[in-house]
């Protein structure tokens, strides 16, 4: 009878069967999950003083997961986004084990209860400052503006922006773009009139298979090119808006900002899930929690404490209901 407590066989099945066959995740996601385990297993070996091939599922405890995440941030200098990516891989491994080994369901729950770290997002004035940085009098400035407003409008991942082609954009009465997300899943995302106005001249005269965002040499813009573009825009915008210097801003931060701003404007959580291409609604709920915390903070510091204390939301449940209705 196979020993279900050893973590090694589970890791093998997770990487070679579950991610590839069952989930059909994109190659980059598979590599990211593998890299997480490349870091996690030696760390687990070091802390528990147990050879890697003798590690058990119980050796991977919630406290150790938190310790590992702290190690990533403090010793490896990883950002909050990277920390969350590593934790997402660990959550996925725990879920896989829990689904196939009933005796480990309780363990799975404790691992998946380790929370994601709320990552930075930009307020509307900061987004506006970012969009004002490109020089629209130049072709490269026009491209930079088109890319920035596209990222904010759609909440697209970097890979999705890199691989966007002319044929992925539909114009007509309701402009929209088709995005190829994780697991080769496609989704349609509406684009604003302003976004369509800057994208249309950018792709005029090109064939359907051409990529939308090109560099100065006419080659497709790379992931690193987009990261560099966003960093330059942030550095320039921070001269007029110093609050940007306090945040680690990249393309994924703009994606977070899109989600939070959609939520604030009254878009329901399921629509945001479809908009961003999330597989699980749990991922989208992170933005709802961020928005609720901000509203709770605003409520706690309002100028009318006497009025607030007399309202039905003075209880915890009433407060939550009230905040959701704001």
JSON list of N, CA and C in Angstrom, two decimals, residues 84 115-119 121 256 259-260 263 269 278 280-293:
[
{"chain": "A", "resi": 84, "resn": "UNK", "atom": "N", "xyz": [2.59, 36.44, -3.05]},
{"chain": "A", "resi": 84, "resn": "UNK", "atom": "CA", "xyz": [1.25, 35.89, -3.27]},
{"chain": "A", "resi": 84, "resn": "UNK", "atom": "C", "xyz": [1.25, 34.80, -4.33]},
{"chain": "A", "resi": 115, "resn": "UNK", "atom": "N", "xyz": [-3.39, 33.59, 4.70]},
{"chain": "A", "resi": 115, "resn": "UNK", "atom": "CA", "xyz": [-3.96, 34.62, 3.80]},
{"chain": "A", "resi": 115, "resn": "UNK", "atom": "C", "xyz": [-2.94, 35.21, 2.84]},
{"chain": "A", "resi": 116, "resn": "UNK", "atom": "N", "xyz": [-3.46, 35.69, 1.73]},
{"chain": "A", "resi": 116, "resn": "UNK", "atom": "CA", "xyz": [-2.65, 36.46, 0.80]},
{"chain": "A", "resi": 116, "resn": "UNK", "atom": "C", "xyz": [-2.37, 37.83, 1.40]},
{"chain": "A", "resi": 117, "resn": "UNK", "atom": "N", "xyz": [-1.27, 38.42, 0.98]},
{"chain": "A", "resi": 117, "resn": "UNK", "atom": "CA", "xyz": [-0.94, 39.77, 1.42]},
{"chain": "A", "resi": 117, "resn": "UNK", "atom": "C", "xyz": [-1.57, 40.77, 0.46]},
{"chain": "A", "resi": 118, "resn": "UNK", "atom": "N", "xyz": [-2.26, 41.73, 1.02]},
{"chain": "A", "resi": 118, "resn": "UNK", "atom": "CA", "xyz": [-2.91, 42.73, 0.18]},
{"chain": "A", "resi": 118, "resn": "UNK", "atom": "C", "xyz": [-1.84, 43.57, -0.50]},
{"chain": "A", "resi": 119, "resn": "UNK", "atom": "N", "xyz": [-1.88, 43.58, -1.82]},
{"chain": "A", "resi": 119, "resn": "UNK", "atom": "CA", "xyz": [-0.86, 44.28, -2.59]},
{"chain": "A", "resi": 119, "resn": "UNK", "atom": "C", "xyz": [-1.31, 45.70, -2.91]},
{"chain": "A", "resi": 121, "resn": "UNK", "atom": "N", "xyz": [-2.25, 49.14, -4.77]},
{"chain": "A", "resi": 121, "resn": "UNK", "atom": "CA", "xyz": [-2.98, 49.57, -5.96]},
{"chain": "A", "resi": 121, "resn": "UNK", "atom": "C", "xyz": [-2.96, 51.09, -5.98]},
{"chain": "A", "resi": 256, "resn": "UNK", "atom": "N", "xyz": [-4.52, 45.38, -10.38]},
{"chain": "A", "resi": 256, "resn": "UNK", "atom": "CA", "xyz": [-5.20, 45.49, -9.09]},
{"chain": "A", "resi": 256, "resn": "UNK", "atom": "C", "xyz": [-6.04, 46.76, -9.03]},
{"chain": "A", "resi": 259, "resn": "UNK", "atom": "N", "xyz": [-9.32, 46.45, -10.82]},
{"chain": "A", "resi": 259, "resn": "UNK", "atom": "CA", "xyz": [-10.31, 45.67, -10.08]},
{"chain": "A", "resi": 259, "resn": "UNK", "atom": "C", "xyz": [-10.95, 46.47, -8.96]},
{"chain": "A", "resi": 260, "resn": "UNK", "atom": "N", "xyz": [-10.11, 47.18, -8.18]},
{"chain": "A", "resi": 260, "resn": "UNK", "atom": "CA", "xyz": [-10.64, 47.96, -7.05]},
{"chain": "A", "resi": 260, "resn": "UNK", "atom": "C", "xyz": [-11.54, 49.08, -7.55]},
{"chain": "A", "resi": 263, "resn": "UNK", "atom": "N", "xyz": [-14.88, 47.78, -8.62]},
{"chain": "A", "resi": 263, "resn": "UNK", "atom": "CA", "xyz": [-15.70, 47.47, -7.46]},
{"chain": "A", "resi": 263, "resn": "UNK", "atom": "C", "xyz": [-16.32, 48.73, -6.87]},
{"chain": "A", "resi": 269, "resn": "UNK", "atom": "N", "xyz": [-19.11, 41.52, -8.10]},
{"chain": "A", "resi": 269, "resn": "UNK", "atom": "CA", "xyz": [-17.89, 40.74, -7.98]},
{"chain": "A", "resi": 269, "resn": "UNK", "atom": "C", "xyz": [-17.77, 39.67, -9.05]},
{"chain": "A", "resi": 278, "resn": "UNK", "atom": "N", "xyz": [-10.32, 35.51, -13.70]},
{"chain": "A", "resi": 278, "resn": "UNK", "atom": "CA", "xyz": [-10.00, 34.67, -12.54]},
{"chain": "A", "resi": 278, "resn": "UNK", "atom": "C", "xyz": [-10.73, 33.34, -12.64]},
{"chain": "A", "resi": 280, "resn": "UNK", "atom": "N", "xyz": [-11.00, 31.27, -9.91]},
{"chain": "A", "resi": 280, "resn": "UNK", "atom": "CA", "xyz": [-11.71, 31.15, -8.64]},
{"chain": "A", "resi": 280, "resn": "UNK", "atom": "C", "xyz": [-12.22, 32.51, -8.19]},
{"chain": "A", "resi": 281, "resn": "UNK", "atom": "N", "xyz": [-13.43, 32.51, -7.65]},
{"chain": "A", "resi": 281, "resn": "UNK", "atom": "CA", "xyz": [-14.00, 33.74, -7.10]},
{"chain": "A", "resi": 281, "resn": "UNK", "atom": "C", "xyz": [-13.25, 34.17, -5.85]},
{"chain": "A", "resi": 282, "resn": "UNK", "atom": "N", "xyz": [-12.57, 33.22, -5.18]},
{"chain": "A", "resi": 282, "resn": "UNK", "atom": "CA", "xyz": [-11.80, 33.56, -3.98]},
{"chain": "A", "resi": 282, "resn": "UNK", "atom": "C", "xyz": [-10.74, 34.62, -4.29]},
{"chain": "A", "resi": 283, "resn": "UNK", "atom": "N", "xyz": [-10.13, 34.51, -5.47]},
{"chain": "A", "resi": 283, "resn": "UNK", "atom": "CA", "xyz": [-9.11, 35.47, -5.87]},
{"chain": "A", "resi": 283, "resn": "UNK", "atom": "C", "xyz": [-9.70, 36.86, -5.99]},
{"chain": "A", "resi": 284, "resn": "UNK", "atom": "N", "xyz": [-10.88, 36.95, -6.59]},
{"chain": "A", "resi": 284, "resn": "UNK", "atom": "CA", "xyz": [-11.52, 38.25, -6.80]},
{"chain": "A", "resi": 284, "resn": "UNK", "atom": "C", "xyz": [-11.96, 38.87, -5.48]},
{"chain": "A", "resi": 285, "resn": "UNK", "atom": "N", "xyz": [-12.31, 38.03, -4.51]},
{"chain": "A", "resi": 285, "resn": "UNK", "atom": "CA", "xyz": [-12.79, 38.55, -3.22]},
{"chain": "A", "resi": 285, "resn": "UNK", "atom": "C", "xyz": [-11.71, 39.33, -2.48]},
{"chain": "A", "resi": 286, "resn": "UNK", "atom": "N", "xyz": [-10.44, 39.16, -2.86]},
{"chain": "A", "resi": 286, "resn": "UNK", "atom": "CA", "xyz": [-9.37, 39.95, -2.24]},
{"chain": "A", "resi": 286, "resn": "UNK", "atom": "C", "xyz": [-9.65, 41.43, -2.42]},
{"chain": "A", "resi": 287, "resn": "UNK", "atom": "N", "xyz": [-10.15, 41.81, -3.61]},
{"chain": "A", "resi": 287, "resn": "UNK", "atom": "CA", "xyz": [-10.40, 43.22, -3.89]},
{"chain": "A", "resi": 287, "resn": "UNK", "atom": "C", "xyz": [-11.58, 43.73, -3.07]},
{"chain": "A", "resi": 288, "resn": "UNK", "atom": "N", "xyz": [-12.55, 42.87, -2.86]},
{"chain": "A", "resi": 288, "resn": "UNK", "atom": "CA", "xyz": [-13.70, 43.28, -2.03]},
{"chain": "A", "resi": 288, "resn": "UNK", "atom": "C", "xyz": [-13.24, 43.54, -0.60]},
{"chain": "A", "resi": 289, "resn": "UNK", "atom": "N", "xyz": [-12.32, 42.70, -0.10]},
{"chain": "A", "resi": 289, "resn": "UNK", "atom": "CA", "xyz": [-11.82, 42.89, 1.25]},
{"chain": "A", "resi": 289, "resn": "UNK", "atom": "C", "xyz": [-11.03, 44.19, 1.37]},
{"chain": "A", "resi": 290, "resn": "UNK", "atom": "N", "xyz": [-10.23, 44.49, 0.33]},
{"chain": "A", "resi": 290, "resn": "UNK", "atom": "CA", "xyz": [-9.46, 45.74, 0.33]},
{"chain": "A", "resi": 290, "resn": "UNK", "atom": "C", "xyz": [-10.41, 46.93, 0.38]},
{"chain": "A", "resi": 291, "resn": "UNK", "atom": "N", "xyz": [-11.46, 46.89, -0.44]},
{"chain": "A", "resi": 291, "resn": "UNK", "atom": "CA", "xyz": [-12.40, 48.01, -0.51]},
{"chain": "A", "resi": 291, "resn": "UNK", "atom": "C", "xyz": [-13.18, 48.16, 0.80]},
{"chain": "A", "resi": 292, "resn": "UNK", "atom": "N", "xyz": [-13.55, 47.04, 1.40]},
{"chain": "A", "resi": 292, "resn": "UNK", "atom": "CA", "xyz": [-14.27, 47.10, 2.68]},
{"chain": "A", "resi": 292, "resn": "UNK", "atom": "C", "xyz": [-13.40, 47.70, 3.77]},
{"chain": "A", "resi": 293, "resn": "UNK", "atom": "N", "xyz": [-12.12, 47.33, 3.79]},
{"chain": "A", "resi": 293, "resn": "UNK", "atom": "CA", "xyz": [-11.22, 47.88, 4.80]},
{"chain": "A", "resi": 293, "resn": "UNK", "atom": "C", "xyz": [-11.09, 49.39, 4.65]}
]
